[in-house]
Amino acid sequence: MLSLELLFIPLLASLLLLFANEKAAKPLALLFSIVEAIFTIYAYQVFQQNGSEAFEFQMPWVNKPQINLHFGIDGISLLMVVLTNLLIPFIILSGFQRTTKRVATFYALLSFMHFALLGVFMALDGFVYYIFWELALIPIYFMAFNWGDENSAKVTLKFFIYTLAGSLLMLFGFIYLYMGTPNHSLDWSILSTQHTCSCNQTWLFWLFFIAFAIKIPIIPFHTWQPDTYQSAPTQGTMLLSGIMLKMGTYSLLRWLLPIFPAGMHEWQPVVITLSVIGIVYASVIAIMQRDLKKLFAYSSIAHVGLIAAGTFTLSFEGMQGALVQMLAHGINVVGLFFCADIILNRKGSLQLHQLGCIRIQSPWFAAFFLVIVLGAIALPLTNGFVGEFMLLYSLFKYNMWLGAVAGTTIILGAVYMLKMYQEVMLGDQVEQSEPMEGLHWNEKVVLIGIVALIFILGIFPSIVTNLTQPAVNQLLKLI
Amino acid sequence: MNPITNPESTTNWYLFLSCLLFSIGVMGVLFRKNALIILMCIELMLNAVNLLLVSFSAYSGNTDGQTFVFFIMVVAAAEVAVGLALMVSIYRNIGSIDIQSLNKLKW
Amino acid sequence: MNNTMNLLTMITPAMMIPIFPLLGFLILSLFGKKLGLMSGWIASMAILGSFLCSINLFIGLEGDQQLNFSIFNWINSGDLQIEFGFLIDQLSLIMLLVVTGIGFLIHLYSIGYMHHDEGFTRFFSYLNLFVFFMLLLVMGNNYAVMFIGWEGVGLCSYLLIGFWFKNPDYNNAAKKAFIMNRIGDLGFLIGIFALIFHFGTLDFIDVQNQLTGFESNAPILVFITLMLFIGATGKSAQLPLYTWLPDAMAGPTPVSALIHAATMVTAGIYMICRSNLLFALAPYTLHIILIVGVATSLFAAIIGIKQNDIKKVLAYSTVSQLGLMFAAIGLGAFESSLFHVMTHAFFKALLFLGAGSVIHAMGGEQDIRKMGGLSKSIKITFVTFLIATLAISGIFPFAGFFSKDEILAKAFEHNLLAWALLSISSMITAFYMFRLLFLVFYGQFRGTEQQAKHLHESPISMTFPLMVLAILSAFGGFFGLPAVFDSTHQLNVFLAPIFNASKLVTTEVHALSHSQEWMLMGIATFAALMSIFFAFSLYIKKQQLPENDADLTGFSKIVANKFYVDEFYHKVFVNPIMIISDLLLVLVDKLIIDMVVNLTAIIVDALGRLYRLIQTGSTGFYLIAMVLSMVIVMFIQIIL
């Protein structure tokens, strides 16, 4: 039952926000997200004591086709719920000093997105899951479309159609599975135990994989991403990169792996190779990016490529590493985009060559930014390292050479991130640039929060590994 | 047997008439340029169908067909009202109801 | 029982060693602005605290006792069970003393040196952070904790090289150092993975215990050691990854002394000594290390001859000396290498600090062509610098003589060619060091009038560390007297528990006789004296000055330009990657992949354009089309 309560707080927030006064909208959204975050902590406690049973909820919804409203939380889901509910208050808070048109609508959409994301992470019925998967796309479309920059119309249309096409493939897959299961059901527990024959899995795998690969995104399904990140409003980009990407990687673990174990094994080498190529490819491209948001977008592709590769090694370390890295990447990428937003707001540009010498003007901001950058380039004791360490190890175990090639990400990551940091923050051409306003209280709170999370997760990754251990073990038993 | 008095052959005549009326309607729709006449031709086609329905109804002794005819007549009356209103509106706007001048609706 | 109790009481001081600098870093970075000049003293005291704790441990641990404890479980997932724990044994004790001791002296020195800098507190907070990570590196009880320190010191090196971040050249140097190190780190990381995969643990002791079952030159051992060695080449600036170290001289001089001479760059040697049994079981790798070490030593020494920046000369000398240490490892003489690490830390730190004092006196000038005759105006600096120069040149009885002689003797035992090349390298070292000394301290002053007036000896906070280090450079060698002096090699005895196991597996070559050793010492001293005399005749007798860069020709031009290695790397690695990056973006991303995506949209669009032509707008045409299609449908119905 707890899962339902977790789910409906954001929905309630979104409905209230629709009718809220423009001034009250931001505090109201923040209030609800904090309530949700506190509730998540409570849920975490309950989970520690009672395990996942406290979260089971099942109710028949539609008779024919047979659809149950089935929600549940295990260690993996809880991790994603924690990630979502931790980041959303930061994302809301990050916009506190920004003037946005139609604030109430914007935050209503954001809260609705929150609701849909949680639904994706909790749904245990294929159909319900699909509904939430599509539902998550709608608010972000409008956010990017209405509040984005001048290119947003074209870019968001591409993004929308691209992801929708992927989802359509998944819908076909689900319908096929529904017809195929003996008692016509899309319930996760049935799909994950009664597998279709491996001849079907071979092609059904791709229907689902492409849907997830577009969302993650894995090369070559990524071209919607840099443009969308660039033109969406920063809060939308944070949602997209911090949480929505994780829908894809989460779904790999939750749906693809248990439903198609044979397909997983069959296509494992292809997908891993694809992901590893993607890591190097995106890292190399990131080196020469001239726009801050685009650079982060390509670096994000490299990072999630590693997550996907690790997941597909089907090893314990790979999967746990993927989970740790999902959390870490979510935190880091939100931090990076937030820094980009601060810079954009102060300097009016995100072009590297127009920026510089921010460090002189704002040393504290420079320090925070550096820590986040270090997290992104996986320095030990930051969150990025543990995940990458585990993922690279799993890849190394799978194939030494692939592990070594993927390992170049730690070199290339340092190259593009430090190059970026140098061009944006260092130097002394103060007279050429606009003055840098100091950090506002809300920006400080967000930055301190993110930096704290980076260190906590880097020093005590066992919080995550202990939480997810039973769930990952169960997953490995299914294949 | 007399083809006139034979109920089957009587029905045949009605069928022929109905086809004839329908074809006249079609030809009118295809070849006349005046929208009003086209509308009248459509009415003619409709009535041809009505005739067909009535004659089949009489032939089979089932009144369903005749009930339909009443429905069609009611609908046709409403349709004529709308159609004529459109004609008047078009005439007021462009001063003609020649369909050749109604070619704005293209790419 | 008593013993274990004794060990338990030592956990607290052991824990305090890294905590002091960490606290120092936190205090300085959080309250730095309010502290002002106090921050220098706070930072120094933090390191002094660590130093005292290290001494406490040094006294407390007897014989082969070691302190091995875990603090918390860092990573636990499947194969990866990694504890965050510390191991204090004789090897880490030596390094602890060197790091905290020299670290303290350099902190003290920096109070004077950085006095006028606007980033005074920032400098000390970085230094403390560096010491913290260096201590993690040294104290870690497994490779993962060592890797934390390994990367952490890389970060601090990045921060400190780019300390004056307003200068783009310095920033480039910092970035280069970090990236070059990262290349090595990838090797280290792969080595770590292979270790976990094959041994199931990263713990130093556990790995060592499992090694007994392995044959010499087992492929997996060779692979692991090669990977670890790649890591070491990055951090310890060996061929081919050495180019970052000379550039790293962009940082403030105390940083060069602490990080880029005494401590961080020796981390590679420490790591190999830590895993000495592993390396001893892989003679193939040792052979490669020997080749790389000798080559680096010679190569860097040659470049050193033609450098005119006082710090660059010392930087290349550091690379060369590190090469010598690696050569020692390659010969299987781990303890000799460590001995040289120690003495090198003394005299190279002293050289850098002395150079800093010179630069301080010259008001920031680093070009030795613009110095000269400084011996009169800065006496203490001159004397201490002279001692260090004698030590590095290997003149009896200064510290460098003993450690260098030990390595050369080992080389003579194993490999005559290596011995010859290393001897040449030592000769060159003596030559360029005395060239530096003569050009800076003798002859006429060649700077500007203003500089001449500005010349002054540094404050006591700077000269005190110089004097302490001078004493250590002069007498540090007596920790390891060779056998011919009929006394015990104290360092070797102290380190015996660490290296005993690897001694058993390395091929024993019969020890040199005393007469041979005397002969070697004689040759080495004679060669050094020859070089010094040569330098003397060139730069004192003939009063020669290095040519201007434009006048250089032929081989000397190539040497002065460091064999164009940087340019070569730039052409072969950096530029292609940048070109490939652009190509991938434009050609693959935009043209191919995005084109396929957009093509679907384009096709739909084109079909729409085509079909709309049917929409003529003529009502008559629509009617005919409608009727015709109805007729066609009916015909189809009838036919089928």
Short mmCIF file of C-alpha atoms in Angstrom, two decimals, chain A residues 114-352:
data_model
loop_
_atom_site.label_atom_id
_atom_site.label_comp_id
_atom_site.label_asym_id
_atom_site.label_seq_id
_atom_site.Cartn_x
_atom_site.Cartn_y
_atom_site.Cartn_z
CA HIS A 114 7.26 13.08 -11.00
CA PHE A 115 4.12 10.99 -10.67
CA ALA A 116 4.67 9.26 -13.99
CA LEU A 117 8.31 8.50 -13.24
CA LEU A 118 7.43 6.94 -9.93
CA GLY A 119 4.77 4.93 -11.70
CA VAL A 120 7.35 3.55 -14.13
CA PHE A 121 9.60 2.53 -11.27
CA MET A 122 6.81 0.83 -9.32
CA ALA A 123 4.54 -0.73 -11.91
CA LEU A 124 4.60 -4.52 -12.00
CA ASP A 125 2.01 -5.03 -14.68
CA GLY A 126 3.24 -4.65 -18.21
CA PHE A 127 0.30 -2.61 -19.34
CA VAL A 128 0.33 -0.26 -16.37
CA TYR A 129 4.05 0.10 -16.81
CA TYR A 130 3.56 0.99 -20.47
CA ILE A 131 0.96 3.61 -19.57
CA PHE A 132 3.31 5.29 -17.13
CA TRP A 133 6.17 5.03 -19.59
CA GLU A 134 4.16 7.01 -22.13
CA LEU A 135 2.70 9.30 -19.50
CA ALA A 136 6.17 10.44 -18.55
CA LEU A 137 6.76 11.64 -22.06
CA ILE A 138 3.84 14.06 -22.20
CA PRO A 139 4.77 16.57 -19.48
CA ILE A 140 8.39 16.73 -20.56
CA TYR A 141 7.27 17.35 -24.13
CA PHE A 142 5.24 20.35 -23.10
CA MET A 143 7.92 21.61 -20.77
CA ALA A 144 10.54 21.46 -23.48
CA PHE A 145 8.18 22.85 -26.08
CA ASN A 146 6.75 25.79 -24.20
CA TRP A 147 9.64 26.77 -22.00
CA GLY A 148 12.56 25.85 -24.22
CA ASP A 149 14.67 28.06 -26.46
CA GLU A 150 13.90 29.15 -29.99
CA ASN A 151 14.71 25.77 -31.56
CA SER A 152 12.53 23.84 -29.18
CA ALA A 153 9.58 23.27 -31.51
CA LYS A 154 11.59 21.29 -34.02
CA VAL A 155 13.79 19.56 -31.48
CA THR A 156 11.02 18.46 -29.16
CA LEU A 157 8.96 17.12 -32.04
CA LYS A 158 11.89 14.97 -33.05
CA PHE A 159 12.40 13.83 -29.49
CA PHE A 160 8.73 13.05 -29.07
CA ILE A 161 8.33 11.09 -32.26
CA TYR A 162 11.62 9.30 -31.75
CA THR A 163 10.76 8.02 -28.31
CA LEU A 164 7.18 7.35 -29.28
CA ALA A 165 8.34 5.16 -32.14
CA GLY A 166 10.41 3.17 -29.71
CA SER A 167 7.51 2.81 -27.32
CA LEU A 168 5.30 1.60 -30.12
CA LEU A 169 7.68 -1.29 -30.73
CA MET A 170 7.47 -2.10 -27.06
CA LEU A 171 3.66 -2.02 -27.23
CA PHE A 172 3.74 -4.57 -30.06
CA GLY A 173 6.01 -6.66 -27.91
CA PHE A 174 3.69 -6.49 -24.96
CA ILE A 175 0.66 -7.40 -27.05
CA TYR A 176 2.51 -10.35 -28.48
CA LEU A 177 3.52 -11.47 -25.02
CA TYR A 178 -0.05 -11.04 -23.80
CA MET A 179 -1.37 -13.29 -26.52
CA GLY A 180 1.43 -15.73 -25.90
CA THR A 181 1.11 -16.30 -22.17
CA PRO A 182 -1.22 -19.20 -21.38
CA ASN A 183 -3.55 -17.31 -19.06
CA HIS A 184 -3.28 -13.99 -20.86
CA SER A 185 -1.56 -11.76 -18.43
CA LEU A 186 1.12 -9.10 -18.45
CA ASP A 187 1.93 -9.39 -14.80
CA TRP A 188 5.64 -9.13 -14.10
CA SER A 189 5.75 -12.20 -11.91
CA ILE A 190 4.19 -14.28 -14.68
CA LEU A 191 6.24 -12.79 -17.51
CA SER A 192 9.44 -13.29 -15.60
CA THR A 193 8.80 -16.93 -14.83
CA GLN A 194 6.98 -18.22 -17.91
CA HIS A 195 9.29 -17.33 -20.74
CA THR A 196 8.33 -17.52 -24.35
CA CYS A 197 10.41 -19.86 -26.44
CA SER A 198 13.85 -18.65 -27.33
CA CYS A 199 12.94 -18.45 -31.01
CA ASN A 200 10.52 -15.67 -30.13
CA GLN A 201 12.84 -14.09 -27.64
CA THR A 202 15.36 -13.47 -30.39
CA TRP A 203 13.23 -10.86 -32.08
CA LEU A 204 11.00 -9.78 -29.21
CA PHE A 205 14.18 -8.77 -27.45
CA TRP A 206 14.81 -6.10 -30.05
CA LEU A 207 11.31 -4.65 -29.81
CA PHE A 208 11.92 -3.91 -26.17
CA PHE A 209 15.59 -3.15 -26.44
CA ILE A 210 15.14 -0.45 -29.07
CA ALA A 211 12.53 1.25 -26.92
CA PHE A 212 14.93 1.28 -23.99
CA ALA A 213 17.97 2.06 -26.11
CA ILE A 214 16.30 5.21 -27.41
CA LYS A 215 15.49 6.37 -23.93
CA ILE A 216 18.90 5.57 -22.44
CA PRO A 217 20.25 6.48 -25.17
CA ILE A 218 22.65 3.94 -26.62
CA ILE A 219 24.50 4.72 -29.82
CA PRO A 220 23.14 4.89 -32.58
CA PHE A 221 19.77 5.85 -31.12
CA HIS A 222 21.05 8.96 -29.42
CA THR A 223 20.72 11.82 -31.88
CA TRP A 224 17.62 13.26 -30.27
CA GLN A 225 19.44 13.76 -27.02
CA PRO A 226 22.07 16.51 -27.40
CA ASP A 227 19.67 18.85 -29.17
CA THR A 228 16.90 18.22 -26.69
CA TYR A 229 19.18 18.78 -23.73
CA GLN A 230 20.39 21.97 -25.28
CA SER A 231 17.06 23.52 -26.07
CA ALA A 232 14.94 22.28 -23.17
CA PRO A 233 14.70 24.51 -20.10
CA THR A 234 17.38 23.49 -17.62
CA GLN A 235 14.94 22.00 -15.16
CA GLY A 236 13.55 19.88 -17.96
CA THR A 237 17.05 18.82 -18.91
CA MET A 238 17.74 17.84 -15.33
CA LEU A 239 14.60 15.72 -15.27
CA LEU A 240 15.49 14.16 -18.61
CA SER A 241 19.11 13.39 -17.86
CA GLY A 242 18.91 12.83 -14.14
CA ILE A 243 15.86 10.65 -13.91
CA MET A 244 14.19 9.94 -17.21
CA LEU A 245 17.28 8.28 -18.68
CA LYS A 246 17.19 5.94 -15.74
CA MET A 247 13.81 4.71 -16.93
CA GLY A 248 15.68 3.04 -19.74
CA THR A 249 18.45 1.52 -17.69
CA TYR A 250 16.00 0.52 -14.98
CA SER A 251 13.79 -1.16 -17.54
CA LEU A 252 16.71 -3.18 -18.81
CA LEU A 253 16.97 -4.70 -15.36
CA ARG A 254 13.28 -4.88 -14.54
CA TRP A 255 11.73 -5.99 -17.81
CA LEU A 256 14.20 -6.94 -20.50
CA LEU A 257 16.40 -9.20 -18.43
CA PRO A 258 13.75 -11.26 -16.61
CA ILE A 259 11.44 -11.61 -19.60
CA PHE A 260 14.01 -12.49 -22.24
CA PRO A 261 16.89 -14.28 -20.55
CA ALA A 262 17.62 -16.27 -23.69
CA GLY A 263 17.50 -13.15 -25.82
CA MET A 264 19.79 -11.43 -23.36
CA HIS A 265 22.34 -14.19 -23.69
CA GLU A 266 22.03 -14.30 -27.43
CA TRP A 267 22.48 -10.59 -28.02
CA GLN A 268 24.81 -9.91 -25.12
CA PRO A 269 27.97 -9.55 -27.25
CA VAL A 270 26.28 -7.27 -29.75
CA VAL A 271 24.83 -4.96 -27.16
CA ILE A 272 28.00 -4.80 -25.10
CA THR A 273 30.09 -4.03 -28.14
CA LEU A 274 27.61 -1.39 -29.21
CA SER A 275 27.68 0.18 -25.78
CA VAL A 276 31.45 0.16 -25.57
CA ILE A 277 31.74 1.75 -28.99
CA GLY A 278 29.23 4.29 -27.76
CA ILE A 279 31.32 5.10 -24.72
CA VAL A 280 34.42 5.92 -26.74
CA TYR A 281 32.46 7.55 -29.54
CA ALA A 282 30.56 9.91 -27.27
CA SER A 283 33.65 10.71 -25.20
CA VAL A 284 35.64 11.61 -28.30
CA ILE A 285 32.86 13.81 -29.61
CA ALA A 286 32.51 15.52 -26.24
CA ILE A 287 36.13 16.72 -26.46
CA MET A 288 35.39 19.18 -29.22
CA GLN A 289 31.97 20.36 -28.14
CA ARG A 290 31.67 24.12 -27.94
CA ASP A 291 28.42 24.28 -26.03
CA LEU A 292 28.37 23.43 -22.35
CA LYS A 293 25.02 21.67 -22.37
CA LYS A 294 25.92 19.65 -25.45
CA LEU A 295 29.20 18.64 -23.89
CA PHE A 296 27.37 17.36 -20.84
CA ALA A 297 24.91 15.61 -23.11
CA TYR A 298 27.65 13.67 -24.87
CA SER A 299 29.41 12.89 -21.61
CA SER A 300 26.11 11.59 -20.36
CA ILE A 301 25.86 9.28 -23.36
CA ALA A 302 29.29 7.93 -22.51
CA HIS A 303 28.34 7.31 -18.89
CA VAL A 304 25.06 5.59 -19.57
CA GLY A 305 26.75 3.53 -22.26
CA LEU A 306 28.94 2.12 -19.53
CA ILE A 307 25.88 1.44 -17.39
CA ALA A 308 24.24 -0.47 -20.21
CA ALA A 309 27.41 -2.42 -20.95
CA GLY A 310 27.78 -3.38 -17.30
CA THR A 311 24.17 -4.47 -17.07
CA PHE A 312 24.58 -6.71 -20.05
CA THR A 313 27.56 -8.52 -18.62
CA LEU A 314 24.88 -10.25 -16.51
CA SER A 315 27.26 -10.41 -13.60
CA PHE A 316 26.55 -9.45 -10.04
CA GLU A 317 29.13 -6.69 -9.99
CA GLY A 318 27.95 -5.34 -13.32
CA MET A 319 24.36 -5.04 -12.21
CA GLN A 320 25.15 -3.56 -8.84
CA GLY A 321 27.64 -1.27 -10.49
CA ALA A 322 24.94 -0.20 -12.91
CA LEU A 323 22.67 0.61 -10.00
CA VAL A 324 25.33 2.54 -8.12
CA GLN A 325 26.24 4.40 -11.27
CA MET A 326 22.60 5.20 -12.07
CA LEU A 327 22.31 6.92 -8.74
CA ALA A 328 25.69 8.60 -9.10
CA HIS A 329 25.11 9.71 -12.65
CA GLY A 330 21.70 11.10 -11.74
CA ILE A 331 23.20 13.22 -9.00
CA ASN A 332 26.22 14.34 -10.99
CA VAL A 333 24.42 15.20 -14.17
CA VAL A 334 21.82 17.24 -12.30
CA GLY A 335 24.67 19.05 -10.62
CA LEU A 336 26.42 19.68 -13.93
CA PHE A 337 23.33 21.03 -15.61
CA PHE A 338 22.58 23.15 -12.60
CA CYS A 339 26.04 24.68 -12.83
CA ALA A 340 25.44 25.26 -16.53
CA ASP A 341 22.19 26.98 -15.62
CA ILE A 342 23.89 29.22 -13.10
CA ILE A 343 26.48 30.17 -15.69
CA LEU A 344 23.86 30.77 -18.36
CA ASN A 345 21.93 32.97 -16.00
CA ARG A 346 24.90 35.07 -15.04
CA LYS A 347 26.74 35.24 -18.31
CA GLY A 348 24.00 34.82 -20.84
CA SER A 349 25.93 32.24 -22.84
CA LEU A 350 26.97 28.63 -22.72
CA GLN A 351 29.50 28.82 -25.54
CA LEU A 352 32.86 27.79 -24.15
#
